[in-house]
PDB file of C-alpha atoms in Angstrom:
ATOM      1  CA  SER A   1      -0.049  -0.002  -0.052  1.00 76.00           C
ATOM      2  CA  GLN A   2       1.213   3.529  -0.475  1.00 79.00           C
ATOM      3  CA  LYS A   3       2.538   5.552   2.244  1.00 86.00           C
ATOM      4  CA  ILE A   4       3.994   8.602   3.332  1.00 92.00           C
ATOM      5  CA  GLU A   5       5.731   8.672   6.891  1.00 93.00           C
ATOM      6  CA  GLN A   6       7.015  11.428   8.847  1.00 94.00           C
ATOM      7  CA  ASN A   7       8.163  11.429  12.106  1.00 85.00           C
ATOM      8  CA  SER A   8       5.500  11.624  14.425  1.00 78.00           C
ATOM      9  CA  GLU A   9       7.328  12.644  17.511  1.00 85.00           C
ATOM     10  CA  ALA A  10       8.102  16.589  17.652  1.00 91.00           C
ATOM     11  CA  LEU A  11      11.536  17.571  16.917  1.00 95.00           C
ATOM     12  CA  ASN A  12      12.977  19.891  19.643  1.00 96.00           C
ATOM     13  CA  ILE A  13      16.150  22.177  18.726  1.00 96.00           C
ATOM     14  CA  GLN A  14      17.632  25.203  19.952  1.00 97.00           C
ATOM     15  CA  GLU A  15      17.406  28.519  17.986  1.00 97.00           C
ATOM     16  CA  GLY A  16      20.116  29.094  15.615  1.00 97.00           C
ATOM     17  CA  LYS A  17      20.749  25.185  15.145  1.00 97.00           C
ATOM     18  CA  THR A  18      19.783  23.785  11.816  1.00 97.00           C
ATOM     19  CA  ALA A  19      16.549  21.529  11.938  1.00 97.00           C
ATOM     20  CA  THR A  20      16.311  18.414   9.362  1.00 97.00           C
ATOM     21  CA  LEU A  21      12.767  16.791   9.062  1.00 97.00           C
ATOM     22  CA  THR A  22      12.354  13.808   7.151  1.00 97.00           C
ATOM     23  CA  CYS A  23       9.773  12.517   4.654  1.00 96.00           C
ATOM     24  CA  ASN A  24       9.852   8.895   3.344  1.00 96.00           C
ATOM     25  CA  TYR A  25       7.313   7.378   0.741  1.00 94.00           C
ATOM     26  CA  THR A  26       6.491   3.975  -0.485  1.00 90.00           C
ATOM     27  CA  ASN A  27       4.599   2.626  -3.809  1.00 86.00           C
ATOM     28  CA  TYR A  28       4.817   6.118  -4.891  1.00 84.00           C
ATOM     29  CA  SER A  29       6.482   7.213  -8.268  1.00 82.00           C
ATOM     30  CA  PRO A  30       5.928  11.318  -7.695  1.00 84.00           C
ATOM     31  CA  ALA A  31       6.929  13.582 -10.442  1.00 80.00           C
ATOM     32  CA  TYR A  32       7.565  16.225  -7.518  1.00 86.00           C
ATOM     33  CA  LEU A  33       7.068  16.753  -3.710  1.00 91.00           C
ATOM     34  CA  GLN A  34       5.992  19.747  -1.897  1.00 93.00           C
ATOM     35  CA  TRP A  35       6.583  20.854   1.668  1.00 96.00           C
ATOM     36  CA  TYR A  36       4.103  22.769   3.430  1.00 95.00           C
ATOM     37  CA  ARG A  37       3.967  24.603   6.947  1.00 96.00           C
ATOM     38  CA  GLN A  38       1.005  24.216   9.101  1.00 95.00           C
ATOM     39  CA  ASP A  39       0.339  26.490  11.933  1.00 95.00           C
ATOM     40  CA  PRO A  40      -2.209  25.135  14.776  1.00 91.00           C
ATOM     41  CA  GLY A  41      -5.930  25.754  13.633  1.00 89.00           C
ATOM     42  CA  ARG A  42      -4.743  27.005  10.279  1.00 92.00           C
ATOM     43  CA  GLY A  43      -4.493  25.853   6.684  1.00 92.00           C
ATOM     44  CA  PRO A  44      -1.151  24.702   5.330  1.00 94.00           C
ATOM     45  CA  VAL A  45       1.217  27.622   3.612  1.00 93.00           C
ATOM     46  CA  PHE A  46       3.350  26.069   0.662  1.00 91.00           C
ATOM     47  CA  LEU A  47       7.070  26.310   1.009  1.00 94.00           C
ATOM     48  CA  LEU A  48       8.899  24.370  -1.289  1.00 93.00           C
ATOM     49  CA  LEU A  49       8.168  22.263  -4.531  1.00 91.00           C
ATOM     50  CA  ILE A  50      11.062  20.023  -5.812  1.00 92.00           C
ATOM     51  CA  ARG A  51      10.694  17.872  -8.859  1.00 89.00           C
ATOM     52  CA  GLU A  52      12.058  14.287  -9.640  1.00 87.00           C
ATOM     53  CA  ASN A  53      15.191  15.313 -11.555  1.00 89.00           C
ATOM     54  CA  GLU A  54      16.005  17.904  -9.040  1.00 91.00           C
ATOM     55  CA  LYS A  55      18.387  16.834  -6.215  1.00 90.00           C
ATOM     56  CA  GLU A  56      18.141  20.038  -4.361  1.00 96.00           C
ATOM     57  CA  LYS A  57      16.228  23.171  -3.852  1.00 95.00           C
ATOM     58  CA  ARG A  58      16.837  26.504  -1.906  1.00 96.00           C
ATOM     59  CA  LYS A  59      14.812  29.201  -0.857  1.00 95.00           C
ATOM     60  CA  GLU A  60      16.320  31.460   1.694  1.00 96.00           C
ATOM     61  CA  ARG A  61      16.947  29.492   5.113  1.00 97.00           C
ATOM     62  CA  LEU A  62      15.066  26.353   3.749  1.00 98.00           C
ATOM     63  CA  LYS A  63      16.364  23.607   1.788  1.00 98.00           C
ATOM     64  CA  VAL A  64      14.875  20.388   0.263  1.00 98.00           C
ATOM     65  CA  THR A  65      16.548  17.395  -1.114  1.00 97.00           C
ATOM     66  CA  PHE A  66      14.789  14.409  -3.203  1.00 94.00           C
ATOM     67  CA  ASP A  67      16.371  11.048  -3.526  1.00 93.00           C
ATOM     68  CA  THR A  68      14.175   9.176  -5.594  1.00 90.00           C
ATOM     69  CA  THR A  69      16.153   6.259  -5.454  1.00 92.00           C
ATOM     70  CA  LEU A  70      15.984   6.078  -1.415  1.00 93.00           C
ATOM     71  CA  LYS A  71      12.517   7.399  -1.848  1.00 93.00           C
ATOM     72  CA  GLN A  72      12.999  10.320   0.788  1.00 95.00           C
ATOM     73  CA  SER A  73      12.847  13.888   0.960  1.00 96.00           C
ATOM     74  CA  LEU A  74      14.805  15.949   3.640  1.00 97.00           C
ATOM     75  CA  PHE A  75      13.560  19.520   4.598  1.00 97.00           C
ATOM     76  CA  HIS A  76      16.435  21.581   6.492  1.00 98.00           C
ATOM     77  CA  ILE A  77      15.652  24.743   7.931  1.00 98.00           C
ATOM     78  CA  THR A  78      18.960  26.598   8.833  1.00 97.00           C
ATOM     79  CA  ALA A  79      19.774  29.297  11.617  1.00 97.00           C
ATOM     80  CA  SER A  80      16.346  28.408  13.041  1.00 97.00           C
ATOM     81  CA  GLN A  81      14.209  30.661  14.974  1.00 97.00           C
ATOM     82  CA  PRO A  82      11.377  30.486  17.508  1.00 97.00           C
ATOM     83  CA  ALA A  83       9.053  31.619  14.747  1.00 97.00           C
ATOM     84  CA  ASP A  84       9.651  28.639  12.617  1.00 98.00           C
ATOM     85  CA  SER A  85       7.992  26.451  15.212  1.00 98.00           C
ATOM     86  CA  ALA A  86       5.099  24.657  13.320  1.00 97.00           C
ATOM     87  CA  THR A  87       3.937  21.326  11.713  1.00 96.00           C
ATOM     88  CA  TYR A  88       5.596  20.723   8.299  1.00 97.00           C
ATOM     89  CA  LEU A  89       3.936  18.585   5.740  1.00 96.00           C
ATOM     90  CA  CYS A  90       5.419  16.888   2.843  1.00 96.00           C
ATOM     91  CA  ALA A  91       2.846  15.930   0.181  1.00 93.00           C
ATOM     92  CA  LEU A  92       3.158  13.852  -2.926  1.00 90.00           C
ATOM     93  CA  ASP A  93       1.093  14.035  -6.404  1.00 80.00           C
ATOM     94  CA  ASN A  94       1.266  10.482  -8.166  1.00 70.00           C
ATOM     95  CA  THR A  95      -0.559  11.815 -11.004  1.00 70.00           C
ATOM     96  CA  GLY A  96       1.939  14.278 -11.963  1.00 64.00           C
ATOM     97  CA  THR A  97      -0.720  16.797 -12.799  1.00 65.00           C
ATOM     98  CA  ALA A  98      -1.310  18.455  -9.488  1.00 59.00           C
ATOM     99  CA  SER A  99      -4.694  17.299  -9.159  1.00 68.00           C
ATOM    100  CA  LYS A 100      -4.300  14.974  -5.931  1.00 78.00           C
ATOM    101  CA  LEU A 101      -2.030  15.609  -3.477  1.00 86.00           C
ATOM    102  CA  THR A 102      -1.414  13.319  -0.614  1.00 89.00           C
ATOM    103  CA  PHE A 103      -0.278  14.510   2.661  1.00 92.00           C
ATOM    104  CA  GLY A 104       2.092  12.911   5.085  1.00 93.00           C
ATOM    105  CA  THR A 105       1.235  13.310   8.750  1.00 90.00           C
ATOM    106  CA  GLY A 106       3.358  15.966   9.437  1.00 94.00           C
ATOM    107  CA  THR A 107       6.522  16.862  12.013  1.00 96.00           C
ATOM    108  CA  ARG A 108       5.983  19.473  14.702  1.00 96.00           C
ATOM    109  CA  LEU A 109       9.149  21.709  15.223  1.00 97.00           C
ATOM    110  CA  GLN A 110       9.550  23.625  18.209  1.00 97.00           C
ATOM    111  CA  VAL A 111      12.745  25.872  18.453  1.00 97.00           C
ATOM    112  CA  THR A 112      13.489  26.814  21.577  1.00 95.00           C
ATOM    113  CA  LEU A 113      15.610  29.938  22.719  1.00 90.00           C
TER     114      LEU A 113
ATOM    115  CA  GLY B  18      -1.654  37.796  -3.507  1.00 66.00           C
ATOM    116  CA  ALA B  19      -3.152  34.187  -4.041  1.00 85.00           C
ATOM    117  CA  VAL B  20      -5.350  34.479  -0.883  1.00 92.00           C
ATOM    118  CA  VAL B  21      -8.151  31.969  -0.033  1.00 95.00           C
ATOM    119  CA  SER B  22     -11.093  32.547   2.460  1.00 96.00           C
ATOM    120  CA  GLN B  23     -13.109  30.321   4.227  1.00 97.00           C
ATOM    121  CA  HIS B  24     -16.548  30.872   5.860  1.00 97.00           C
ATOM    122  CA  PRO B  25     -17.265  30.285   8.809  1.00 97.00           C
ATOM    123  CA  SER B  26     -14.150  29.830  10.454  1.00 96.00           C
ATOM    124  CA  ARG B  27     -16.029  27.793  13.465  1.00 97.00           C
ATOM    125  CA  VAL B  28     -19.291  26.378  13.299  1.00 97.00           C
ATOM    126  CA  ILE B  29     -21.175  24.344  16.144  1.00 97.00           C
ATOM    127  CA  CYS B  30     -24.547  22.573  14.857  1.00 96.00           C
ATOM    128  CA  LYS B  31     -26.761  19.917  16.227  1.00 97.00           C
ATOM    129  CA  SER B  32     -26.675  16.369  14.811  1.00 97.00           C
ATOM    130  CA  GLY B  33     -28.925  16.083  11.852  1.00 97.00           C
ATOM    131  CA  THR B  34     -29.011  19.334  10.771  1.00 97.00           C
ATOM    132  CA  SER B  35     -26.378  20.807   7.574  1.00 97.00           C
ATOM    133  CA  VAL B  36     -24.041  22.990   7.286  1.00 97.00           C
ATOM    134  CA  LYS B  37     -22.518  24.812   4.503  1.00 97.00           C
ATOM    135  CA  ILE B  38     -19.076  25.977   4.035  1.00 98.00           C
ATOM    136  CA  GLU B  39     -17.676  28.344   1.591  1.00 97.00           C
ATOM    137  CA  CYS B  40     -14.581  28.561  -0.047  1.00 96.00           C
ATOM    138  CA  ARG B  41     -13.600  31.809  -1.755  1.00 96.00           C
ATOM    139  CA  SER B  42     -10.431  32.826  -3.844  1.00 94.00           C
ATOM    140  CA  LEU B  43     -10.212  36.486  -3.172  1.00 94.00           C
ATOM    141  CA  ASP B  44      -7.714  37.854  -5.659  1.00 91.00           C
ATOM    142  CA  PHE B  45      -7.259  34.960  -8.673  1.00 91.00           C
ATOM    143  CA  GLN B  46      -9.756  32.747 -10.372  1.00 90.00           C
ATOM    144  CA  ALA B  47      -9.940  28.776  -9.894  1.00 89.00           C
ATOM    145  CA  THR B  48     -11.100  26.489 -11.961  1.00 83.00           C
ATOM    146  CA  THR B  49     -10.196  23.820  -9.730  1.00 89.00           C
ATOM    147  CA  MET B  50     -10.859  23.972  -5.984  1.00 93.00           C
ATOM    148  CA  PHE B  51     -10.089  20.911  -3.565  1.00 94.00           C
ATOM    149  CA  TRP B  52     -11.463  20.066  -0.169  1.00 96.00           C
ATOM    150  CA  TYR B  53     -10.030  18.303   2.728  1.00 96.00           C
ATOM    151  CA  ARG B  54     -10.626  17.075   6.046  1.00 96.00           C
ATOM    152  CA  GLN B  55      -8.371  16.695   8.780  1.00 94.00           C
ATOM    153  CA  PHE B  56      -8.672  15.105  12.018  1.00 91.00           C
ATOM    154  CA  PRO B  57      -6.680  15.849  15.412  1.00 86.00           C
ATOM    155  CA  LYS B  58      -3.004  14.878  15.024  1.00 82.00           C
ATOM    156  CA  GLN B  59      -3.806  13.422  11.352  1.00 87.00           C
ATOM    157  CA  SER B  60      -2.940  14.561   8.039  1.00 89.00           C
ATOM    158  CA  LEU B  61      -4.964  16.401   5.609  1.00 93.00           C
ATOM    159  CA  MET B  62      -7.145  13.972   3.514  1.00 93.00           C
ATOM    160  CA  LEU B  63      -8.542  14.681   0.176  1.00 93.00           C
ATOM    161  CA  MET B  64     -12.209  14.475   0.327  1.00 95.00           C
ATOM    162  CA  ALA B  65     -13.172  15.876  -3.328  1.00 94.00           C
ATOM    163  CA  THR B  66     -12.219  17.816  -6.461  1.00 92.00           C
ATOM    164  CA  SER B  67     -14.237  20.703  -7.379  1.00 90.00           C
ATOM    165  CA  ASN B  68     -14.492  21.630 -10.805  1.00 86.00           C
ATOM    166  CA  GLU B  69     -16.280  25.032 -12.003  1.00 84.00           C
ATOM    167  CA  GLY B  70     -19.183  24.230 -13.890  1.00 83.00           C
ATOM    168  CA  SER B  71     -18.911  20.724 -13.485  1.00 85.00           C
ATOM    169  CA  LYS B  72     -19.756  17.846 -10.914  1.00 88.00           C
ATOM    170  CA  ALA B  73     -17.507  17.334  -8.118  1.00 92.00           C
ATOM    171  CA  THR B  74     -15.142  14.094  -8.305  1.00 92.00           C
ATOM    172  CA  TYR B  75     -15.209  12.504  -4.845  1.00 95.00           C
ATOM    173  CA  GLU B  76     -12.463  10.153  -3.249  1.00 93.00           C
ATOM    174  CA  GLN B  77     -13.000   6.581  -2.645  1.00 92.00           C
ATOM    175  CA  GLY B  78     -15.110   6.344   0.486  1.00 93.00           C
ATOM    176  CA  VAL B  79     -16.443   9.692   0.641  1.00 95.00           C
ATOM    177  CA  GLU B  80     -20.230   9.839   0.324  1.00 94.00           C
ATOM    178  CA  LYS B  81     -21.398  12.489  -2.380  1.00 93.00           C
ATOM    179  CA  ASP B  82     -24.845  12.668  -1.138  1.00 95.00           C
ATOM    180  CA  LYS B  83     -23.681  13.772   2.347  1.00 96.00           C
ATOM    181  CA  PHE B  84     -20.795  16.214   1.304  1.00 97.00           C
ATOM    182  CA  LEU B  85     -22.207  18.297  -1.426  1.00 96.00           C
ATOM    183  CA  ILE B  86     -20.079  20.195  -3.292  1.00 94.00           C
ATOM    184  CA  ASN B  87     -20.992  23.313  -5.650  1.00 91.00           C
ATOM    185  CA  HIS B  88     -18.484  25.139  -7.599  1.00 89.00           C
ATOM    186  CA  ALA B  89     -21.071  27.755  -9.199  1.00 82.00           C
ATOM    187  CA  SER B  90     -18.511  30.563 -10.062  1.00 90.00           C
ATOM    188  CA  LEU B  91     -14.531  30.790 -10.647  1.00 91.00           C
ATOM    189  CA  THR B  92     -14.015  32.197  -7.156  1.00 93.00           C
ATOM    190  CA  LEU B  93     -16.421  30.212  -5.026  1.00 94.00           C
ATOM    191  CA  SER B  94     -16.976  26.647  -4.118  1.00 94.00           C
ATOM    192  CA  THR B  95     -19.365  25.456  -1.322  1.00 96.00           C
ATOM    193  CA  LEU B  96     -19.343  22.233   0.725  1.00 97.00           C
ATOM    194  CA  THR B  97     -22.632  21.367   2.450  1.00 97.00           C
ATOM    195  CA  VAL B  98     -22.402  18.821   5.336  1.00 97.00           C
ATOM    196  CA  THR B  99     -25.854  16.996   5.023  1.00 97.00           C
ATOM    197  CA  SER B 100     -27.723  15.477   8.423  1.00 96.00           C
ATOM    198  CA  ALA B 101     -24.259  16.299  10.178  1.00 97.00           C
ATOM    199  CA  HIS B 102     -23.360  13.502  13.047  1.00 96.00           C
ATOM    200  CA  PRO B 103     -20.763  13.786  15.830  1.00 96.00           C
ATOM    201  CA  GLU B 104     -18.325  11.739  13.626  1.00 95.00           C
ATOM    202  CA  ASP B 105     -18.568  14.579  10.972  1.00 96.00           C
ATOM    203  CA  SER B 106     -16.489  17.016  13.422  1.00 96.00           C
ATOM    204  CA  SER B 107     -13.614  17.918  11.872  1.00 96.00           C
ATOM    205  CA  PHE B 108     -11.539  20.755  10.349  1.00 96.00           C
ATOM    206  CA  TYR B 109     -12.424  21.286   6.746  1.00 97.00           C
ATOM    207  CA  ILE B 110      -9.855  22.879   4.717  1.00 97.00           C
ATOM    208  CA  CYS B 111     -10.314  23.957   0.856  1.00 96.00           C
ATOM    209  CA  SER B 112      -7.522  25.006  -1.689  1.00 94.00           C
ATOM    210  CA  ALA B 113      -7.245  26.396  -5.058  1.00 92.00           C
ATOM    211  CA  ARG B 114      -5.179  26.510  -7.925  1.00 87.00           C
ATOM    212  CA  ASP B 115      -4.797  29.584 -10.219  1.00 84.00           C
ATOM    213  CA  ARG B 116      -6.051  28.990 -13.605  1.00 79.00           C
ATOM    214  CA  LEU B 117      -4.039  31.645 -15.113  1.00 80.00           C
ATOM    215  CA  VAL B 118      -1.199  29.282 -14.061  1.00 75.00           C
ATOM    216  CA  PRO B 119      -1.964  26.231 -15.581  1.00 65.00           C
ATOM    217  CA  HIS B 120       1.440  24.275 -15.111  1.00 65.00           C
ATOM    218  CA  SER B 121       1.720  25.620 -11.451  1.00 69.00           C
ATOM    219  CA  TYR B 122       1.577  22.878  -8.989  1.00 75.00           C
ATOM    220  CA  GLU B 123       1.043  25.128  -6.438  1.00 81.00           C
ATOM    221  CA  GLN B 124      -2.509  25.107  -4.224  1.00 86.00           C
ATOM    222  CA  TYR B 125      -3.397  27.745  -2.004  1.00 91.00           C
ATOM    223  CA  PHE B 126      -5.137  26.846   1.038  1.00 94.00           C
ATOM    224  CA  GLY B 127      -7.941  28.408   2.965  1.00 96.00           C
ATOM    225  CA  PRO B 128      -7.675  29.021   6.968  1.00 95.00           C
ATOM    226  CA  GLY B 129     -10.012  26.022   7.448  1.00 96.00           C
ATOM    227  CA  THR B 130     -13.176  25.420   8.984  1.00 97.00           C
ATOM    228  CA  ARG B 131     -13.685  23.858  12.337  1.00 97.00           C
ATOM    229  CA  LEU B 132     -16.893  21.896  12.532  1.00 97.00           C
ATOM    230  CA  THR B 133     -18.192  20.662  15.570  1.00 97.00           C
ATOM    231  CA  VAL B 134     -21.491  18.664  15.593  1.00 97.00           C
ATOM    232  CA  THR B 135     -23.216  18.151  19.083  1.00 96.00           C
TER     233      THR B 135
END
């Protein structure tokens, strides 16, 4: 069966450190993978998209890697800040048409002073 | 830009009644909108895809007669939960794609509607 797995345990890190979140998937062949941020009681906010032919994507303090052999994406936040505290979701579209996003359960990140 | 609103943000209704949730794209037009449901500490689950001017496409296991979707214009989609029961209590989130950017994979999400059925 198809699965998207993110570490369900919260990740606690100190301000200034790099946070690394993992997204593993099975029985998918996604053309691309997306990362979203979700704050409590709010809808997700798009952060980054990485395509299957891209190894790495960067946006300001964010970096995403995509390894289609390992079926894994890593999401990094460098120089983390308390304002980065939120739940981060990865999402896949198996159709390649952006028509059906399937989300992981998300990993809660807590950045402390 | 690319703002999606939902109304209401919270609603409490009695079991057996119907509730309508609106999803609006405020500064863009959307031929396609999506409705998701999220239970506490769980992921977003796609319920249906709403297409302007045509019938919605429902995901497996989602009752189309219970969750009525209408996408009457390029900026508005509505989800009506009919004969609501306590198990329908959840966080309902819509998203939309900008029709002027057809090859963009980005979905813009609304802030969500918290439905509580008593």
